[in-house]
Coordinates of C-alpha atoms in Angstrom, one line a residue:
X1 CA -109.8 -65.5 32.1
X2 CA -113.3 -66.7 31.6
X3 CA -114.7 -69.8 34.1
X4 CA -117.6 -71.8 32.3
X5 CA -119.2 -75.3 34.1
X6 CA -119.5 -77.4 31.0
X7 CA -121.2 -80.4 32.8
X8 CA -123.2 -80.2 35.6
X9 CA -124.6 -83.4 38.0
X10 CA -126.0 -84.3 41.4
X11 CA -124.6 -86.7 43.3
X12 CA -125.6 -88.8 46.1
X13 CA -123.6 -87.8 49.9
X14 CA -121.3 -85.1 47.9
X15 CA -122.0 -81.8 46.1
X16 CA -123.1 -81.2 42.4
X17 CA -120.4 -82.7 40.3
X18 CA -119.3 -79.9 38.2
X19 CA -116.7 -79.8 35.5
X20 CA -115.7 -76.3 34.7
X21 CA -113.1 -75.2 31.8
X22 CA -111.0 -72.2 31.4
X23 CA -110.7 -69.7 28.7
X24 CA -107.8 -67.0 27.8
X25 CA -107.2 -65.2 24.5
X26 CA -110.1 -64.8 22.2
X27 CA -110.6 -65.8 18.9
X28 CA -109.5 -68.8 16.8
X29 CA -109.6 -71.9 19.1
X30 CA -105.9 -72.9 19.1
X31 CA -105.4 -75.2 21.9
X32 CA -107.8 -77.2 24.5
X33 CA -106.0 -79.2 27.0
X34 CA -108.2 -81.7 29.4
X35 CA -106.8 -83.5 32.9
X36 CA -108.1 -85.8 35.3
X37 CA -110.4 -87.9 33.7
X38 CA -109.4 -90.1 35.9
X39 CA -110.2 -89.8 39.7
X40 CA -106.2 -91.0 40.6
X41 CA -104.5 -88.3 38.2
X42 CA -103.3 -85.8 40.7
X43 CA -100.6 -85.1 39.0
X44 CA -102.2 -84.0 36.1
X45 CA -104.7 -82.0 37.8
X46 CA -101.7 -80.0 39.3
X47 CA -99.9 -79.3 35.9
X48 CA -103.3 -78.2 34.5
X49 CA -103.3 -75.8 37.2
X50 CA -100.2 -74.5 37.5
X51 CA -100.9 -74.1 33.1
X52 CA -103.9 -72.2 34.3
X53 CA -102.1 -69.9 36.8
X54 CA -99.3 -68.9 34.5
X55 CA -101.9 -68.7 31.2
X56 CA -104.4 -66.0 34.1
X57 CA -100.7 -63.6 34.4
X58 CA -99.7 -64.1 30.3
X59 CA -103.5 -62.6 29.8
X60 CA -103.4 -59.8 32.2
X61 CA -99.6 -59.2 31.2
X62 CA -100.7 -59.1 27.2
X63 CA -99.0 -62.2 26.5
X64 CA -101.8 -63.7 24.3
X65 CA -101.3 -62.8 20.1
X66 CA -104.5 -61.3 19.1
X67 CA -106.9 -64.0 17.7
X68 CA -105.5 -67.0 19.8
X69 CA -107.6 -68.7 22.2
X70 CA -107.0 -71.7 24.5
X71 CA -109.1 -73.7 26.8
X72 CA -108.4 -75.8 29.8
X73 CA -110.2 -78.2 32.0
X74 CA -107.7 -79.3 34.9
X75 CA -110.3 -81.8 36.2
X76 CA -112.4 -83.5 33.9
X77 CA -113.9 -85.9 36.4
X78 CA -113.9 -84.1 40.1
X79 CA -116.3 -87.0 41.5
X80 CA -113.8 -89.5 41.3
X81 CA -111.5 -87.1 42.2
X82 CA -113.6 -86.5 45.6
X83 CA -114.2 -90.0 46.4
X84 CA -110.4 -91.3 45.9
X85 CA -111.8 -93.7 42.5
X86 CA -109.6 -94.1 39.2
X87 CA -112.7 -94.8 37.4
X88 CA -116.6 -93.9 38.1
X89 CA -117.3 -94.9 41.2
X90 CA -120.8 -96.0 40.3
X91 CA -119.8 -98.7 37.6
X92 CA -116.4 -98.5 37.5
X93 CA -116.3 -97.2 33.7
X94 CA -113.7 -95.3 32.5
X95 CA -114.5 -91.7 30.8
X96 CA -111.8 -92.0 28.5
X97 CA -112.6 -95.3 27.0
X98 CA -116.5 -93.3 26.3
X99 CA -115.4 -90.8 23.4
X100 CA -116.5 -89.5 21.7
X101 CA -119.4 -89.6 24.0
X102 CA -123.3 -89.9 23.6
X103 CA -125.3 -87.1 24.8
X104 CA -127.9 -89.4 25.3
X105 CA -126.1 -92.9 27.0
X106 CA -124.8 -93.7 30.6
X107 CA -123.4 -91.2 32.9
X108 CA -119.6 -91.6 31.5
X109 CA -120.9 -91.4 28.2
X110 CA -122.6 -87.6 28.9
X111 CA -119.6 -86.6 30.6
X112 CA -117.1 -87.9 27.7
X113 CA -119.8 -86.1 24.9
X114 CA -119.8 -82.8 27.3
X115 CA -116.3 -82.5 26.9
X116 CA -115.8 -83.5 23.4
X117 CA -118.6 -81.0 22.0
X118 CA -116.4 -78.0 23.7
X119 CA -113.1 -79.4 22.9
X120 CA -113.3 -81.0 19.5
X121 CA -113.3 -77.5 17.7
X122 CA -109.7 -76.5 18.4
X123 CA -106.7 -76.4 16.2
X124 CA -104.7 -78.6 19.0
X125 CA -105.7 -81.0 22.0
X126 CA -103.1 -82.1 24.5
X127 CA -104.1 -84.5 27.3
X128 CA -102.2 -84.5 30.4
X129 CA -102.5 -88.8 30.7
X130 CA -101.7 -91.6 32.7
X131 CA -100.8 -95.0 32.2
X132 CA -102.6 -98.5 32.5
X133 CA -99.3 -99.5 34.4
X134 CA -99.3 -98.0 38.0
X135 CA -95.0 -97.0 37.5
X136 CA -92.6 -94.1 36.6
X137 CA -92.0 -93.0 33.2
X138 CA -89.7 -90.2 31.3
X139 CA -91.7 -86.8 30.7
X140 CA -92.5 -87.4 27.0
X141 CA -95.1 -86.7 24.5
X142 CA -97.2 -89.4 23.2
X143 CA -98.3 -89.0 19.6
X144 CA -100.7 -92.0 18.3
X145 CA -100.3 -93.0 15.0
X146 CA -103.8 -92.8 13.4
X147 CA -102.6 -91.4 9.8
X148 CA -103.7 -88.1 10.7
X149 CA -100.5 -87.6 13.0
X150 CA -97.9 -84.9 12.8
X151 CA -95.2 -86.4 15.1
X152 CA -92.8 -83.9 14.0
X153 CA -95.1 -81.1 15.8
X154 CA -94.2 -83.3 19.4
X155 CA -91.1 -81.8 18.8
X156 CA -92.4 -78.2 19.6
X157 CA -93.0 -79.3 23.4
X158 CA -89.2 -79.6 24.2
X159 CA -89.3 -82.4 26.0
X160 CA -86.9 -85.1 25.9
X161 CA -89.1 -88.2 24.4
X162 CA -91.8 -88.1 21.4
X163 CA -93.4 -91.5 21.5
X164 CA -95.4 -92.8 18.7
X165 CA -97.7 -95.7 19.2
X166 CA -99.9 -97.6 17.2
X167 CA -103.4 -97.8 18.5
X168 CA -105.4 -100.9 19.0
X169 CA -109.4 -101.3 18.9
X170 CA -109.1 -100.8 22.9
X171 CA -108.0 -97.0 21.7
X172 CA -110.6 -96.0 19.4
X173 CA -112.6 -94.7 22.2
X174 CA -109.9 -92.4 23.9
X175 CA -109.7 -88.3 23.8
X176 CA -106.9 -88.5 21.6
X177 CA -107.8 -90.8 19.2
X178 CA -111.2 -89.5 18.4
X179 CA -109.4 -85.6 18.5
X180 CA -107.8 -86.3 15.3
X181 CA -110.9 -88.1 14.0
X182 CA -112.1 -84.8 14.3
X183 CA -109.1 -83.2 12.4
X184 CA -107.2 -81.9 15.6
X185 CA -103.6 -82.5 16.2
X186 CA -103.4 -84.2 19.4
X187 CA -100.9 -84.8 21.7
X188 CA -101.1 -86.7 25.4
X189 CA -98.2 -85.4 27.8
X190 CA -96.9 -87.7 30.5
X191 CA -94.8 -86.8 33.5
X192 CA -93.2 -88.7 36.0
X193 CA -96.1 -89.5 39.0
X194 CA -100.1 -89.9 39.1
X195 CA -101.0 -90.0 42.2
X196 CA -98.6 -87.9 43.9
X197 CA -97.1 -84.5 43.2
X198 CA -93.9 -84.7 41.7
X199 CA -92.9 -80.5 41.1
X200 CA -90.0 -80.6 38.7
X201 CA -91.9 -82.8 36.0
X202 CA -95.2 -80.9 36.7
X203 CA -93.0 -78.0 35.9
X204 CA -91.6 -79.4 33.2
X205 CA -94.7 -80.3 31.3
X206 CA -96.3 -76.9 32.3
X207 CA -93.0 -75.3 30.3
X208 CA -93.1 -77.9 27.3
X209 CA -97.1 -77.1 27.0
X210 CA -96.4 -73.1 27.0
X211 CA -93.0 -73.8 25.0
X212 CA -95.5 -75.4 22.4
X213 CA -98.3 -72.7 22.6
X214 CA -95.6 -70.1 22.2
X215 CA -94.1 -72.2 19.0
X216 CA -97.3 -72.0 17.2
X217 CA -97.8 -68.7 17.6
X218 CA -100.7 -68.3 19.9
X219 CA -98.2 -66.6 23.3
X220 CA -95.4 -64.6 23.7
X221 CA -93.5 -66.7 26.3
X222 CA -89.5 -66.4 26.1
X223 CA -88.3 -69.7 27.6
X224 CA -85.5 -72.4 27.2
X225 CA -85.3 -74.5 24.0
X226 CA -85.6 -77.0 25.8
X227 CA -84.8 -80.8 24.9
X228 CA -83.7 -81.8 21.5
X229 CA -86.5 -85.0 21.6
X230 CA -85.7 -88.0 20.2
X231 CA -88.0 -89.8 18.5
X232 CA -89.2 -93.2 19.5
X233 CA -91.7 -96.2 18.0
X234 CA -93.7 -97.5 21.0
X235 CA -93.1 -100.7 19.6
X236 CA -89.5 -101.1 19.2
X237 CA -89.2 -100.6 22.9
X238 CA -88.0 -103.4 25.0
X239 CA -90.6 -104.7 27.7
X240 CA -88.5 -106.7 30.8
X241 CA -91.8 -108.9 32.6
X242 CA -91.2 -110.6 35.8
X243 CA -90.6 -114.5 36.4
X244 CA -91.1 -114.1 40.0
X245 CA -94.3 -113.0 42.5
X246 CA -93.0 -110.9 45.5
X247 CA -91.8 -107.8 46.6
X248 CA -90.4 -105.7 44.3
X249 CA -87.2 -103.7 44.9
X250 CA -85.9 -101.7 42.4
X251 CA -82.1 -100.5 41.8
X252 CA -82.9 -98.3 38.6
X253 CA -85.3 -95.8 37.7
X254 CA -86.4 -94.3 34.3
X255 CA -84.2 -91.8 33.0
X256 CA -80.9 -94.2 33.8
X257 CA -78.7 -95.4 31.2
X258 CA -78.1 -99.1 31.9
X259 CA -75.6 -101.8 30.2
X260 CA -76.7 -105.3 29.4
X261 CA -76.9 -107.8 32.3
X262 CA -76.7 -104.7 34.5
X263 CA -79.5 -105.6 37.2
X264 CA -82.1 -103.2 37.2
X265 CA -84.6 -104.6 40.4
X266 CA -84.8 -107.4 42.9
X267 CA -87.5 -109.6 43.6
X268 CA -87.4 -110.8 47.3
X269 CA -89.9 -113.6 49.0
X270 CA -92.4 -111.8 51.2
X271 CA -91.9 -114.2 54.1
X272 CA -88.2 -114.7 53.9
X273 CA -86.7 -112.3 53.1
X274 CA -84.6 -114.4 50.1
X275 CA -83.9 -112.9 46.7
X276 CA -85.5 -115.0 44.5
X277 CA -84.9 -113.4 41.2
X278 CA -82.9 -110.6 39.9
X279 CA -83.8 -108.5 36.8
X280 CA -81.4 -107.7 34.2
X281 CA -81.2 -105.3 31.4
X282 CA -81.6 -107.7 28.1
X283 CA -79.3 -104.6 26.1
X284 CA -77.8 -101.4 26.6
X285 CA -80.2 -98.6 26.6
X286 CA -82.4 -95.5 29.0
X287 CA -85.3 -96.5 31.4
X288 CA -88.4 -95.5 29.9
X289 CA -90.6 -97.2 32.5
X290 CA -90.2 -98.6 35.9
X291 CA -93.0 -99.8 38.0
X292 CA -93.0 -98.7 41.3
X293 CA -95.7 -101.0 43.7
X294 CA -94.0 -103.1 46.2
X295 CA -95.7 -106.1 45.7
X296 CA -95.5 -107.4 41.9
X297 CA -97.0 -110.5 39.8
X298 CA -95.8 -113.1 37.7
X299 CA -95.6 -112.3 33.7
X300 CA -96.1 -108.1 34.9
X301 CA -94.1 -105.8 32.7
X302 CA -91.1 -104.5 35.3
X303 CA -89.3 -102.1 33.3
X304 CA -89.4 -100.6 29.1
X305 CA -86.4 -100.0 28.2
X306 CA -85.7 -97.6 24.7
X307 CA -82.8 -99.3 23.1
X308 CA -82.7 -97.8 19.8
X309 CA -82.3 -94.0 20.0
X310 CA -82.1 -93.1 16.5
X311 CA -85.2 -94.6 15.7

């Protein structure tokens, strides 16, 4: 294992912000995978490492095929990380809404052209992600559909969901849409939590990352088969938004097959007590998404349920 600091920068009250990446196997650049670009992604920071720990043993054990290399960088943005901020705490930017960076620009945009110089020349990219919607989701693999997808290689991770979504102008300026700009097949991996540790998805998407690397013929890594993913269009799921403010207690949670008119959360008024609305599933269908604060808004999507699994 080789440590590198790939960006270095002082900071005011804390020490020198310092984003370091990890290297194992040498050779052809097979696979980078990036965490915590955002200061709340706990979570991913802990799969990264756990990848990390497990890739160290693989090395030392002679688990790597000669001419394989793979990179990882399990925090991408340790001063938010420090301070307890999704975003930069300066400005409030967010990194991954900077790529593919400018060397030259604002502090998110160095950090965003830092990492993309070192990560942009491998075969593969997977982001361990979260979502804009603080809330629970399946362990899936997002693939965005940019015409220079291979959703069929989501399969290789094992895990249960491959999502494909269609990206708007907002997504231009992510890690994974400018990482198959640059010709890599990419791949963002979501697991259940962000801000907490939740161990059996960490582990799961730690096993579906080394399931993959060991698919294309990088490690030797004798493991389950895994899930037999289905396949899903981002947009043919079903979004359930709220018609009530208040708190928000829910009955079902993502992984849960549900019938229609089956109630799926509560809203209750804050003062009283009452039940003022009661969320039903519009069809029969799994849980993809649940949100998860207490306290929800009017018109905020509560649940996305995926209704057609053969899609």
């Amino acid at each position: 294992m080789k440590e590198e600091v790939i960006f270095s920068l002082d900071t005011p009250y804390r020490e020198s912000c310092r984003i370091r990446a990890f290297s194992f196997g040498s050779g052809h650049k097979t696979c980078a995978v990036v965490a915590g670009i955002r200061g709340n992604e706990v979570q991913q920071m802990y799969v990264a490492s756990l990848l990390v720990n497990k890739l160290r043993r693989l090395e030392e054990e002679n688990g790597f095929l000669r001419d394989h290399q793979v990179l990882v960088i399990p925090c991408a943005n340790p001063f938010s990380m420090n301070v307890n901020s999704r975003f930069w705490p300066m400005d409030q930017t967010d990194i991954n809404r900077m790529f593919p960076g400018y060397d030259k620009g604002e502090t998110t945009q160095r950090i965003a052209d830092s990492i993309f110089q070192v990560v942009r020349k491998y075969e593969y990219g997977i982001h361990l992600a979260s979502f804009y919607l603080p809330g629970d989701f399946i362990p899936h693999v997002r693939i965005m559909n940019t015409g220079y997808e291979n959703a069929g290689l989501g399969n290789l991770f094992g895990l249960p969901f491959v999502v494909v979504s269609e990206p708007t102008p907002f997504d231009t300026t992510t890690l994974n849409y400018n990482w198959q700009i640059w010709d890599a097949k990419a791949f963002s991996v979501y697991t259940r939590e962000t801000e907490m540790i939740d161990s059996q998805s960490a582990k799961m998407a730690r096993n579906g990352i080394l399931r993959f690397l060991n698919r294309v013929g990088c490690i030797r890594y004798p493991s389950s088969n895994g899930f037999l993913p289905t396949v899903v269009e981002e947009k043919n799921m079903l979004k359930i938004h709220t018609e009530h403010a208040g708190i928000f207690h829910r009955l079902r949670d993502p992984g849960d097959e549900v019938e229609e008119g089956e109630i799926l959360a509560e809203i209750l008024d804050p003062l009283t007590g009452d039940i003022t609305d009661r969320i039903k599933a519009p069809a029969h269908g799994i849980v993809f998404f649940a949100m998860r604060q207490p306290l929800i808004s009017i018109h905020e999507i509560a649940f996305r349920i995926i209704t057609d699994l053969h899609s």
